[in-house]
Coordinates of C-alpha atoms in Angstrom, one line a residue:
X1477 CA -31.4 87.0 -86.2
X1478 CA -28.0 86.7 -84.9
X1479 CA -27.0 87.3 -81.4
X1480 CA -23.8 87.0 -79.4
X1481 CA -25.9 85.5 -76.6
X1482 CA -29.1 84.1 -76.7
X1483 CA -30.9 83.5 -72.8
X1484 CA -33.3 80.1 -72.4
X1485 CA -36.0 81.4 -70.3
X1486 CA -36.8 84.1 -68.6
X1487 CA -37.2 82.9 -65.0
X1488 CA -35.2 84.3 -61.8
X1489 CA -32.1 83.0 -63.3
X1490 CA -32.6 83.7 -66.7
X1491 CA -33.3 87.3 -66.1
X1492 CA -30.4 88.0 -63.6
X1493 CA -28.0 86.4 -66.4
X1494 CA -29.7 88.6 -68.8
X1495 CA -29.5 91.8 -66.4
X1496 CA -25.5 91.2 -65.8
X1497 CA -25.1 90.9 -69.7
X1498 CA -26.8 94.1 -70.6
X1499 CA -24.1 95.7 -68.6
X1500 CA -21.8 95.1 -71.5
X1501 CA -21.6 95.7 -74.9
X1502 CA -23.1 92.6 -76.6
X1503 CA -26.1 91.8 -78.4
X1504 CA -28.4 89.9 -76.2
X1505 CA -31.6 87.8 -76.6
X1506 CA -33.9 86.1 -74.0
X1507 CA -36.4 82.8 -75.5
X1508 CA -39.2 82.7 -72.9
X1509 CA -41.8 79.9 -73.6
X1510 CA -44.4 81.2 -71.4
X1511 CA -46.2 84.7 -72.0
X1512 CA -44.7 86.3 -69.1
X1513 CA -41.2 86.2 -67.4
X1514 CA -41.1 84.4 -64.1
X1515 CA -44.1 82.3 -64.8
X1516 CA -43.2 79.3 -64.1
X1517 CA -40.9 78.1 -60.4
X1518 CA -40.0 81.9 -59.9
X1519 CA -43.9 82.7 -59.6
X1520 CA -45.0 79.6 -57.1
X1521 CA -42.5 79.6 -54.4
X1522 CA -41.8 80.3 -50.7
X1523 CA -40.5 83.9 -51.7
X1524 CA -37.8 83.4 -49.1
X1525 CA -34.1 85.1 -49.1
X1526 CA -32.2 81.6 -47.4
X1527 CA -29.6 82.2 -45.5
X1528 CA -27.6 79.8 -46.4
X1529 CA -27.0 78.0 -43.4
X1530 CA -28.6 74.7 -44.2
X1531 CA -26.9 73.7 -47.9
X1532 CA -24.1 71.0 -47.6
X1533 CA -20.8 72.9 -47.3
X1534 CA -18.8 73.1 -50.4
X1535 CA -21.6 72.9 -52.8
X1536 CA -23.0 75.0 -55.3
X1537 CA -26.0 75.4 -53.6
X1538 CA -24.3 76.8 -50.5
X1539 CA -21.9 79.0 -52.4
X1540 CA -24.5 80.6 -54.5
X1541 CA -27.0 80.4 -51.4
X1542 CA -24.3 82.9 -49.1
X1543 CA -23.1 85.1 -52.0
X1544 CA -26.6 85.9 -53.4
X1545 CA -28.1 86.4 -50.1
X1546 CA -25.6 89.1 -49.5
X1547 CA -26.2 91.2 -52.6
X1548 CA -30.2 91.1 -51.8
X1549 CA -30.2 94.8 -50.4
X1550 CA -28.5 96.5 -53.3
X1551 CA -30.7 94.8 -55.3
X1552 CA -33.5 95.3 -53.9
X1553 CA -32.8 98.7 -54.1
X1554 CA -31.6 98.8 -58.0
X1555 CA -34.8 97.2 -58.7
X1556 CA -37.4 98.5 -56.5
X1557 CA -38.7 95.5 -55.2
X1558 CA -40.0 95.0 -51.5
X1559 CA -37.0 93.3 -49.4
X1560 CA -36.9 92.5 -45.5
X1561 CA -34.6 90.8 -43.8
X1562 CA -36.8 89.3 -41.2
X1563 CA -34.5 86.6 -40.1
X1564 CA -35.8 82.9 -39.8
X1565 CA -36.2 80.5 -37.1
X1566 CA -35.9 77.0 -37.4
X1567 CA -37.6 75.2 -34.4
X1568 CA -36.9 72.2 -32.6
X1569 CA -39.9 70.9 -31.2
X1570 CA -38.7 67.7 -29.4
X1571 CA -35.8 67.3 -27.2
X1572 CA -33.7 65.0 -29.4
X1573 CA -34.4 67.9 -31.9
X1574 CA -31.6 70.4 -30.2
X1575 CA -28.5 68.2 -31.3
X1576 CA -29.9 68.9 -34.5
X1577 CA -30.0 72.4 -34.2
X1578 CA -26.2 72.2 -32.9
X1579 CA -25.3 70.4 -35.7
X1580 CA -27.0 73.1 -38.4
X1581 CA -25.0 76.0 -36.3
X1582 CA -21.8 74.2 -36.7
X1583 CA -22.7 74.0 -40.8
X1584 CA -23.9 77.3 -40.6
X1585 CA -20.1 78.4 -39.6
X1586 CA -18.6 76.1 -42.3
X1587 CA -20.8 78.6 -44.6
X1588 CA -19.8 82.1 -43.1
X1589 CA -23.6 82.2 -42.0
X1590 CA -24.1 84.3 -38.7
X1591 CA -26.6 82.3 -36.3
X1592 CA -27.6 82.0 -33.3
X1593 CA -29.0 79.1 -31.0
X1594 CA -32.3 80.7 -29.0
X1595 CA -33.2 78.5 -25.5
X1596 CA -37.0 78.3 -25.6
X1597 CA -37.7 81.1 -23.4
X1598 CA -35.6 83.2 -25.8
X1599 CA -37.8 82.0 -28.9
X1600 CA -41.3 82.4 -27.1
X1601 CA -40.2 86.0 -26.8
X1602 CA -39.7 86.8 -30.3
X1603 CA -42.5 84.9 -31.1
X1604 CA -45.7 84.8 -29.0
X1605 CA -47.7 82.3 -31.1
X1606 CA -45.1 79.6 -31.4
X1607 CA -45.9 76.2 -30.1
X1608 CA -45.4 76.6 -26.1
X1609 CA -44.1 73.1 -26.3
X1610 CA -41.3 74.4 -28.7
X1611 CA -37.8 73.5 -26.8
X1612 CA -35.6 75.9 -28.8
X1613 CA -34.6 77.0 -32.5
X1614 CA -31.7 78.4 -34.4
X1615 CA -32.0 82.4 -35.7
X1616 CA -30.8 83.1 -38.7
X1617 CA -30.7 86.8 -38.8
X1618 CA -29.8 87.6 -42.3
X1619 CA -32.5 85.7 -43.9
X1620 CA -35.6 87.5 -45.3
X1621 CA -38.6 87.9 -47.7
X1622 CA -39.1 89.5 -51.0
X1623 CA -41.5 89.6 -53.5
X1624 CA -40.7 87.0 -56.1
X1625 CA -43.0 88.3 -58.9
X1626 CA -41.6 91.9 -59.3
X1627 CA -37.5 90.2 -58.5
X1628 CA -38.4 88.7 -61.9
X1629 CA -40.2 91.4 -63.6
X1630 CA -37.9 94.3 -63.1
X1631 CA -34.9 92.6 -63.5
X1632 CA -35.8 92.0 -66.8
X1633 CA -37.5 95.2 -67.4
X1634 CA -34.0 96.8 -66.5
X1635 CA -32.2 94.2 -68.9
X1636 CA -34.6 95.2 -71.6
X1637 CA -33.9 98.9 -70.8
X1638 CA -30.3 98.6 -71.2
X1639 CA -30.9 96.8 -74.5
X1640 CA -31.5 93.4 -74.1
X1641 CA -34.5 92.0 -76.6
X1642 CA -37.0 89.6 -75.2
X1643 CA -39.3 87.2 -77.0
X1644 CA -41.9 85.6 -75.0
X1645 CA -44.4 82.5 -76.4
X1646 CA -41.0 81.0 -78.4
X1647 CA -40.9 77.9 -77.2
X1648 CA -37.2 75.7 -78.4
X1649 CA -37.7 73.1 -80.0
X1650 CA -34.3 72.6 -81.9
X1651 CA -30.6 73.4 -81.2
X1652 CA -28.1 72.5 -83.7
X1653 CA -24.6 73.6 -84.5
X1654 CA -23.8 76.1 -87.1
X1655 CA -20.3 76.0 -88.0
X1656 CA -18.9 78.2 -85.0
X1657 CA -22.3 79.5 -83.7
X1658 CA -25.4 77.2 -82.4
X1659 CA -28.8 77.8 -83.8
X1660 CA -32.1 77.7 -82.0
X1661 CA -35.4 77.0 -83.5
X1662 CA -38.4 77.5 -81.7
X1663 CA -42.1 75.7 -82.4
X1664 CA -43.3 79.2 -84.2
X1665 CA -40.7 78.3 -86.9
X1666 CA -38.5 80.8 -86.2
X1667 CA -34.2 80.3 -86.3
X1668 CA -31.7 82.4 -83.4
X1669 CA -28.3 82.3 -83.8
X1670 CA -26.2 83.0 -81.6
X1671 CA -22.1 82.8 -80.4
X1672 CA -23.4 81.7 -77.0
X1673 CA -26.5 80.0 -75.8
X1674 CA -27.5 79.7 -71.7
X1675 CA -30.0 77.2 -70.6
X1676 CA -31.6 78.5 -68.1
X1677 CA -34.9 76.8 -69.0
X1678 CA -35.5 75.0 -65.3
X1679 CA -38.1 72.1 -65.2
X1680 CA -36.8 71.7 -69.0
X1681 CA -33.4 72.5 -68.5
X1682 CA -32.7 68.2 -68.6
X1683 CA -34.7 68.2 -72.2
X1684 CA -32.9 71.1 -73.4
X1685 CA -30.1 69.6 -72.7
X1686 CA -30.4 66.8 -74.3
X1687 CA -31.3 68.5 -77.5
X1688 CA -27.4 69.0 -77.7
X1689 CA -25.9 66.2 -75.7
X1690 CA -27.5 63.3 -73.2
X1691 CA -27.0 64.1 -69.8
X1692 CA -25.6 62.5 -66.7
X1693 CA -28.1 63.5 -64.3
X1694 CA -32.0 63.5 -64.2
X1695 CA -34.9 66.5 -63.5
X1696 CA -37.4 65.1 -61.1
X1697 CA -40.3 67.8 -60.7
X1698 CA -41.1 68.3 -56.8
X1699 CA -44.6 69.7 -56.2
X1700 CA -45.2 72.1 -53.2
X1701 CA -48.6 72.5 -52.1
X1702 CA -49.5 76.3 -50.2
X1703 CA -52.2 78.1 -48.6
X1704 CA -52.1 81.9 -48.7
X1705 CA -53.8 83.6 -45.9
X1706 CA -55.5 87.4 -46.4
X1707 CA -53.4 90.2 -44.5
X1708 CA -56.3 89.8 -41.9
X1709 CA -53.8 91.4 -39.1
X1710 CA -50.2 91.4 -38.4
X1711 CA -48.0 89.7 -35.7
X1712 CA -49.1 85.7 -36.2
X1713 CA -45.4 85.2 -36.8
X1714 CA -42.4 87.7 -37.2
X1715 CA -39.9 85.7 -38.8
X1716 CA -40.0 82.8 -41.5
X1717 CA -40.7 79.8 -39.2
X1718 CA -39.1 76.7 -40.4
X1719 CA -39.1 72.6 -39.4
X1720 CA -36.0 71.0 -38.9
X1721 CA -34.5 70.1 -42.7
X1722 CA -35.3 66.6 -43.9
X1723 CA -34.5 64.5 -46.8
X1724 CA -37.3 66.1 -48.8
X1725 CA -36.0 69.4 -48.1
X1726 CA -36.6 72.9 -45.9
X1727 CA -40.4 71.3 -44.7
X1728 CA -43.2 73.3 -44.2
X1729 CA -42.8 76.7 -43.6
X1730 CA -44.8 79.6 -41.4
X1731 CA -43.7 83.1 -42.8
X1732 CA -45.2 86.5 -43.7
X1733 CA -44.6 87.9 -47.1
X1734 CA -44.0 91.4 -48.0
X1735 CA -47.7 91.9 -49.1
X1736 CA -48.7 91.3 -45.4
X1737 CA -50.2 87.9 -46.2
X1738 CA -49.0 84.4 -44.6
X1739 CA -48.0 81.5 -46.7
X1740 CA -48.1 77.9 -45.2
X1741 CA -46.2 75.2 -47.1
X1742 CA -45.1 73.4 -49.0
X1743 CA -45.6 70.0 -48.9
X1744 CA -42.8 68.1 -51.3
X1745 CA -44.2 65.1 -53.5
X1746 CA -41.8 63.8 -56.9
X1747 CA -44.3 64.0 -59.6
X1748 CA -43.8 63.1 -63.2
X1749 CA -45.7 65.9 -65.2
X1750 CA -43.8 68.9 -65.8
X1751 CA -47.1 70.9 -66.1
X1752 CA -49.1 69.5 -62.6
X1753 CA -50.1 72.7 -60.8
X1754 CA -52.7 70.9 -59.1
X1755 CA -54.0 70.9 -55.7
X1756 CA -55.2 68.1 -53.8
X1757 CA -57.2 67.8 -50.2
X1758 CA -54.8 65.3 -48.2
X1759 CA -51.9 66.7 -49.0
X1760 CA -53.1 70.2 -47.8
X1761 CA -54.5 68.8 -45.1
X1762 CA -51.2 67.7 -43.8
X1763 CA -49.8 71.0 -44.6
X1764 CA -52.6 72.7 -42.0
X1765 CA -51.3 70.2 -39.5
X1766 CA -47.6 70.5 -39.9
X1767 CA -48.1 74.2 -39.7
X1768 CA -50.1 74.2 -36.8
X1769 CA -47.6 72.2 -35.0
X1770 CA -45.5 75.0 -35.0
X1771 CA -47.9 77.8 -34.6
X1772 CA -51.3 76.0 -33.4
X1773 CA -52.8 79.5 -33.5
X1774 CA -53.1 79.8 -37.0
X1775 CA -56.4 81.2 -38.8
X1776 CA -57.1 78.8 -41.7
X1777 CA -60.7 80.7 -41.7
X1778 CA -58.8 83.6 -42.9
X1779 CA -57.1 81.3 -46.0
X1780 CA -57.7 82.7 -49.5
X1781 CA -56.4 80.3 -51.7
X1782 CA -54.2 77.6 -52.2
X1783 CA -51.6 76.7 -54.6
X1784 CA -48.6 74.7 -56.1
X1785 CA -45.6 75.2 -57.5
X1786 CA -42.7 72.9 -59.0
X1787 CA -39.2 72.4 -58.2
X1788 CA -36.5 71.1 -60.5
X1789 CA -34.6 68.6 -58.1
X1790 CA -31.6 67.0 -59.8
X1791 CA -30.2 63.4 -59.1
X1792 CA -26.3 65.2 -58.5
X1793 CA -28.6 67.2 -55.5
X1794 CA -27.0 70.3 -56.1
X1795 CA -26.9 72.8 -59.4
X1796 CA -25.9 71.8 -62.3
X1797 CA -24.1 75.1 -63.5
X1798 CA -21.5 74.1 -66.3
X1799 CA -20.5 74.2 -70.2
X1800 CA -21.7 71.3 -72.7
X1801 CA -18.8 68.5 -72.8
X1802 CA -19.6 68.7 -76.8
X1803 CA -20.3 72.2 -77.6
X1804 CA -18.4 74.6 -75.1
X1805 CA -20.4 77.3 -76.6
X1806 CA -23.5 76.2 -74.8
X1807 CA -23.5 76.9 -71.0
X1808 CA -26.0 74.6 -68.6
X1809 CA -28.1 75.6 -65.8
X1810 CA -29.9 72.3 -64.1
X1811 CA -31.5 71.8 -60.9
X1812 CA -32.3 75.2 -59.7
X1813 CA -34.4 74.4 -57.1
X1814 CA -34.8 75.8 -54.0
X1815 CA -32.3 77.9 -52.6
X1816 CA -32.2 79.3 -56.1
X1817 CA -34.1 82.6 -56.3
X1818 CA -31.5 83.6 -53.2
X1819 CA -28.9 82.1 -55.2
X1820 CA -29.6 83.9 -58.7
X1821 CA -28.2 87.2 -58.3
X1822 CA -24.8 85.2 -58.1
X1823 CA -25.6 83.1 -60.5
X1824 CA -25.8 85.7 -62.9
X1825 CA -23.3 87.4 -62.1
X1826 CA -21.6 84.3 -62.1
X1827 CA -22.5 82.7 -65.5
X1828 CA -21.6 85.7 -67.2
X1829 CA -18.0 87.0 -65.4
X1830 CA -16.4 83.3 -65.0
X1831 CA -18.3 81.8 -68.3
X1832 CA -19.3 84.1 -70.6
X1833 CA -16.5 86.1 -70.3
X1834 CA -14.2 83.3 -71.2
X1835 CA -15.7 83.0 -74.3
X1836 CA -16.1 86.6 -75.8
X1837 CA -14.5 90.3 -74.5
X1838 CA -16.6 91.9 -71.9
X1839 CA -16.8 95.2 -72.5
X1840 CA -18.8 97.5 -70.0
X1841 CA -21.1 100.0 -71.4
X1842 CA -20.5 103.8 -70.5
X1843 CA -24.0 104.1 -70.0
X1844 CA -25.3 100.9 -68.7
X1845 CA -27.8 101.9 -65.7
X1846 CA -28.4 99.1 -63.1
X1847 CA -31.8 100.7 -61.9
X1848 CA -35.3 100.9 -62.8
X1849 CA -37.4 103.7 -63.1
X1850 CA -39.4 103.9 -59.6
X1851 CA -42.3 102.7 -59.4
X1852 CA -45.3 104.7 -57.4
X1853 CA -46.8 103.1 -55.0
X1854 CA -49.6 105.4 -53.3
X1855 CA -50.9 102.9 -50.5
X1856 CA -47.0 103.7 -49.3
X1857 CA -47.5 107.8 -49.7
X1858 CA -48.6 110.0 -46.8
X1859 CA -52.2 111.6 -47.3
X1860 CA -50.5 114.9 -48.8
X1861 CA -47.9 113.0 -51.2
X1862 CA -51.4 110.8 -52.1
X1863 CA -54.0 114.0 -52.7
X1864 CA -50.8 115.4 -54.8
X1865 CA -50.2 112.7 -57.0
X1866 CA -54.4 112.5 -57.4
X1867 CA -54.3 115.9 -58.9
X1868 CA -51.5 115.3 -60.9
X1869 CA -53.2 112.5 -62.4
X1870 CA -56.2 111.7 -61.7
X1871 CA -56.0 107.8 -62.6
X1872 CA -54.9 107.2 -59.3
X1873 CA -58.0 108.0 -57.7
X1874 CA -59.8 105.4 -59.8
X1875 CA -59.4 102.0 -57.7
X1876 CA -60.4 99.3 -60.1
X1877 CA -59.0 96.2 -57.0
X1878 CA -60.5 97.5 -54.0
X1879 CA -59.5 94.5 -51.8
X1880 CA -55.5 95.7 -52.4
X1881 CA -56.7 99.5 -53.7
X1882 CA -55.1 98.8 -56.9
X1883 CA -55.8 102.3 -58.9
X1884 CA -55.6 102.5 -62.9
X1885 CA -52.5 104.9 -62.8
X1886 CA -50.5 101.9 -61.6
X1887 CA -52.0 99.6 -63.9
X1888 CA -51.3 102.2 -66.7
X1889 CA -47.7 102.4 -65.2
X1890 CA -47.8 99.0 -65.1
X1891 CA -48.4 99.3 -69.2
X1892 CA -46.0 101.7 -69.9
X1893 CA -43.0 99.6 -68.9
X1894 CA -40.4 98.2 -71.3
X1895 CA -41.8 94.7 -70.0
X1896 CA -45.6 95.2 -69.8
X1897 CA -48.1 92.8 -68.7
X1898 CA -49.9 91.0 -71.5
X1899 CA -52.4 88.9 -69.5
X1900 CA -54.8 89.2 -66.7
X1901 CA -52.3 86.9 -64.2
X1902 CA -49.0 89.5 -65.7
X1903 CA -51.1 92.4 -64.5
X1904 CA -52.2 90.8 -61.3
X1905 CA -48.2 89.8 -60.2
X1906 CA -47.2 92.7 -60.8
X1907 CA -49.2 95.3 -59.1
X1908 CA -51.5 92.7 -56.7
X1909 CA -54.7 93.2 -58.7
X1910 CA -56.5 89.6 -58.4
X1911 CA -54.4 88.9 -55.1
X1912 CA -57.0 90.1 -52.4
X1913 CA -59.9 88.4 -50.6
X1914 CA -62.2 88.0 -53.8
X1915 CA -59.3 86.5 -56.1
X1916 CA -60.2 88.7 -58.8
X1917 CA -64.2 88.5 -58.4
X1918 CA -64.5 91.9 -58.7
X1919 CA -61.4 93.4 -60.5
X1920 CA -61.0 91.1 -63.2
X1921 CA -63.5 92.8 -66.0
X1922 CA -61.7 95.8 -65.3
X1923 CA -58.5 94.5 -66.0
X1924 CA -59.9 92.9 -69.0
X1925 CA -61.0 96.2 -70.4
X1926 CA -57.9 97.9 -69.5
X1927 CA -55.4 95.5 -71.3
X1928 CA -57.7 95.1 -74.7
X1929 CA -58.3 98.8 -74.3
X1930 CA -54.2 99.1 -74.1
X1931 CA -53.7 96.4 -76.5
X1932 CA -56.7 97.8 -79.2
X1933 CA -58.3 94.8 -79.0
X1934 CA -61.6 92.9 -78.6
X1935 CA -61.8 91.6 -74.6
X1936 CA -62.5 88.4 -76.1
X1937 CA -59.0 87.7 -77.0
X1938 CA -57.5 88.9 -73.5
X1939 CA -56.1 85.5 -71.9
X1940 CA -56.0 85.1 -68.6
X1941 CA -52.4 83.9 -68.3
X1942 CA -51.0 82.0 -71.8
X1943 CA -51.8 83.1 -74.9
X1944 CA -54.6 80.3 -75.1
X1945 CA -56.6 80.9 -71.8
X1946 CA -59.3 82.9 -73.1
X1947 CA -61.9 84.3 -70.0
X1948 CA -64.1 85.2 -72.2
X1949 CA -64.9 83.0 -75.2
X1950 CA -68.3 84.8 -76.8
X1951 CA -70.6 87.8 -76.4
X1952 CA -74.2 86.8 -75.1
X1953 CA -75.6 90.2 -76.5
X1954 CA -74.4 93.1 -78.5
X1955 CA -74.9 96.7 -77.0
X1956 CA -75.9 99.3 -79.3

């Protein structure tokens, strides 16, 4: 299989570079190790649109940061994914805090980042719950929330649809050179060559890497530890609430998401395993208490799960987004951490405009459609639009997730699309199934049946997330 340009990994980055290709007329590829796109950092994150006031001026991290954050609306739009621009507030709880805070405005400006110092009487307004003993925080009004899952999903979905080809569970094992092409061979045996090859493989973007040439900088994994709350009420905060910055990064957040739940976290520990999505009691319980320093009204009654997520943090502390010293075919993406799913709109953009198109013609396709089909949503539909669609099809009467009232005409949807959901996680990030109160207690046989039902095959052999997670490993009794 031969390719003009083949994609490593399909996270945020991966499938915004592989979105700006399909807009030309190349042949494109995406490798994806996992069995779902955005599985991986995209999946377990703040699901925060930065501003970009706090990256160090002049680095990639604050260039990408500002430009991405600007093109969130249109793409939110183009893709149909829940977007608010909620601004964020970053608190100073002391008084030797508020020089900090001056000093973040005055980096905010080197940036081009509208913000705004807020006394405390100012901030207590805009947010009721905040600590009283808060002295005063910078507003950063463009910032915002989206959700990270379906950012991932339909940007590849609308990459797919304008042609590019995706192959999940092909995990690279081997890059070699091939006269004036590189080859990629993946653990299932099977050879990609291609004119151009992007790493955009994350936490193994340093052992890609090195599969072509050692590099000069280092991927330490950084774990951040969460706790999700249910969408018990709204109001607990209004914006993202955010610590002043340390060394170990953004701290430990207070925000909304656009499924009306609450994330706390993270915490930030350098970990060694690539594959640690573990949880552990101290360090949540020092998330609880950093949170509640900031809003000491917090329900952590109303928490429904916890989890972690990794961060690729590079030893240059910024991203690594350049073309291999010894094979200028091969383009590098390293240490996307955070503020990369802001950043990777630009990104892509970026990668393939400035690098890609230095390497082959870019030629724009006459029918190249930048967005998705809509998706329907009836929780957002007025009773008439709702009875409407109900008669229309029926499906969507028949809620199989009644803590989120998912029905089976948008799991079926859902199915349809050009990037479908192959496990019981893909369904649940994608239309919420699994999310609620019950995590899934309830929902998940249905989902099971659905997918093998979809998929003509035996619920035994529908994995919960990889292709080796079996829920069910053997029948206890045959019906007749």
């Amino acid at each position: 299989m031969k390719y003009d340009v083949l994609v490593l990994g399909a996270g945020a980055v991966g499938a915004m570079i592989a979105r700006n290709l399909s807009r030309y007329e190349l042949k494109v590829a995406v490798l994806e190790k996992e069995n779902d796109v955005g599985n991986v950092t995209s999946m377990a994150n703040s699901a925060i649109v930065h501003s970009g006031y706090d990256p160090v001026p002049g680095t990639n991290k604050a260039k990408f940061n500002v430009l991405g954050n600007k093109m969130f609306d249109e793409i939110a739009d183009d893709l149909d994914v829940h977007f608010s621009r909620c601004g964020s507030l970053t608190v100073a709880l002391y008084d030797e805090q508020l020089k900090i805070l001056d000093d973040l405005a005055k980096r905010s400006k080197e940036n081009g980042v509208e913000v705004k110092i807020l006394s405390k009487e100012e901030l207590l307004a805009m947010e009721p719950n905040i600590n009283p003993e808060a002295k005063g925080a910078l507003f950063a009004p463009t910032a915002g929330i989206i959700d990270p899952f379906n950012l991932v999903v339909h940007a590849m979905e609308n990459a797919v649809d304008n042609g590019v080809e995706l192959y999940l569970n092909e995990e690279v094992v081997d890059i070699k050179k091939d006269n004036q092409d590189i080859k990629v061979i993946t653990r299932s045996g099977k050879e990609y060559i291609a004119k151009i090859v992007i790493n955009a493989t994350g936490l193994a973007s340093e052992k890609i890497t090195n599969l072509v040439e050692e590099t000069d900088w280092h991927i330490t994994p950084r774990k951040g530890e969460y706790f999700v709350l249910d969408h018990y009420k709204r109001g607990l905060v209004n914006h993202t609430i955010f610590p002043l910055p340390s060394e170990k990064g953004k701290g430990i957040l207070v925000t909304m998401t656009t499924s009306n739940n609450y994330l706390c976290g993270p915490s930030s520990e350098s970990i060694n395993e690539l594959d640690d999505f573990s949880c552990d009691g101290p360090t949540l319980a020092n998330v609880r208490a950093s949170a509640l320093e900031m809003v000491p009204s917090i329900p952590f009654n109303q928490a429904i799960r916890c989890f972690a997520g990794l961060r690729a943090t590079c030893t240059r502390h910024d991203f690594v987004i350049e073309f291999a010293k010894t094979l200028p075919n091969f383009i590098i993406l390293g240490g996307i951490e955070s503020p990369g799913l802001v950043s990777s709109p630009a990104i892509g953009k970026y990668v393939v405009e400035e690098m890609v198109g230095k390497l082959v013609e870019l030629k724009e396709k006459s029918n190249y459609n930048p967005r998705v089909k809509r998706y329907i949503r009836p929780k957002e539909l007025s009773l008439e639009e709702r009875n409407e669609l109900i008669k229309n099809n029926p499906t969507y009467a028949h809620i199989l997730c009644s803590c989120e009232q998912v029905s089976e005409g948008e799991m079926l949807d859902a199915l349809s699309r050009s990037v479908p959901p192959r496990s019981v996680k893909a369904m649940k990030k994608r239309v919420r199934a699994g999310f609620g109160k019950c995590q899934g207690g309830f929902c998940q046989p249905h989902v099971v049946n659905l997918l093998a039902k979809h998929y003509h095959l035996s619920p035994l052999d529908i994995p919960y997330d990889s292709i080796n997670s079996k829920i069910i490993i053997a029948r206890l009794k045959e019906g007749k």
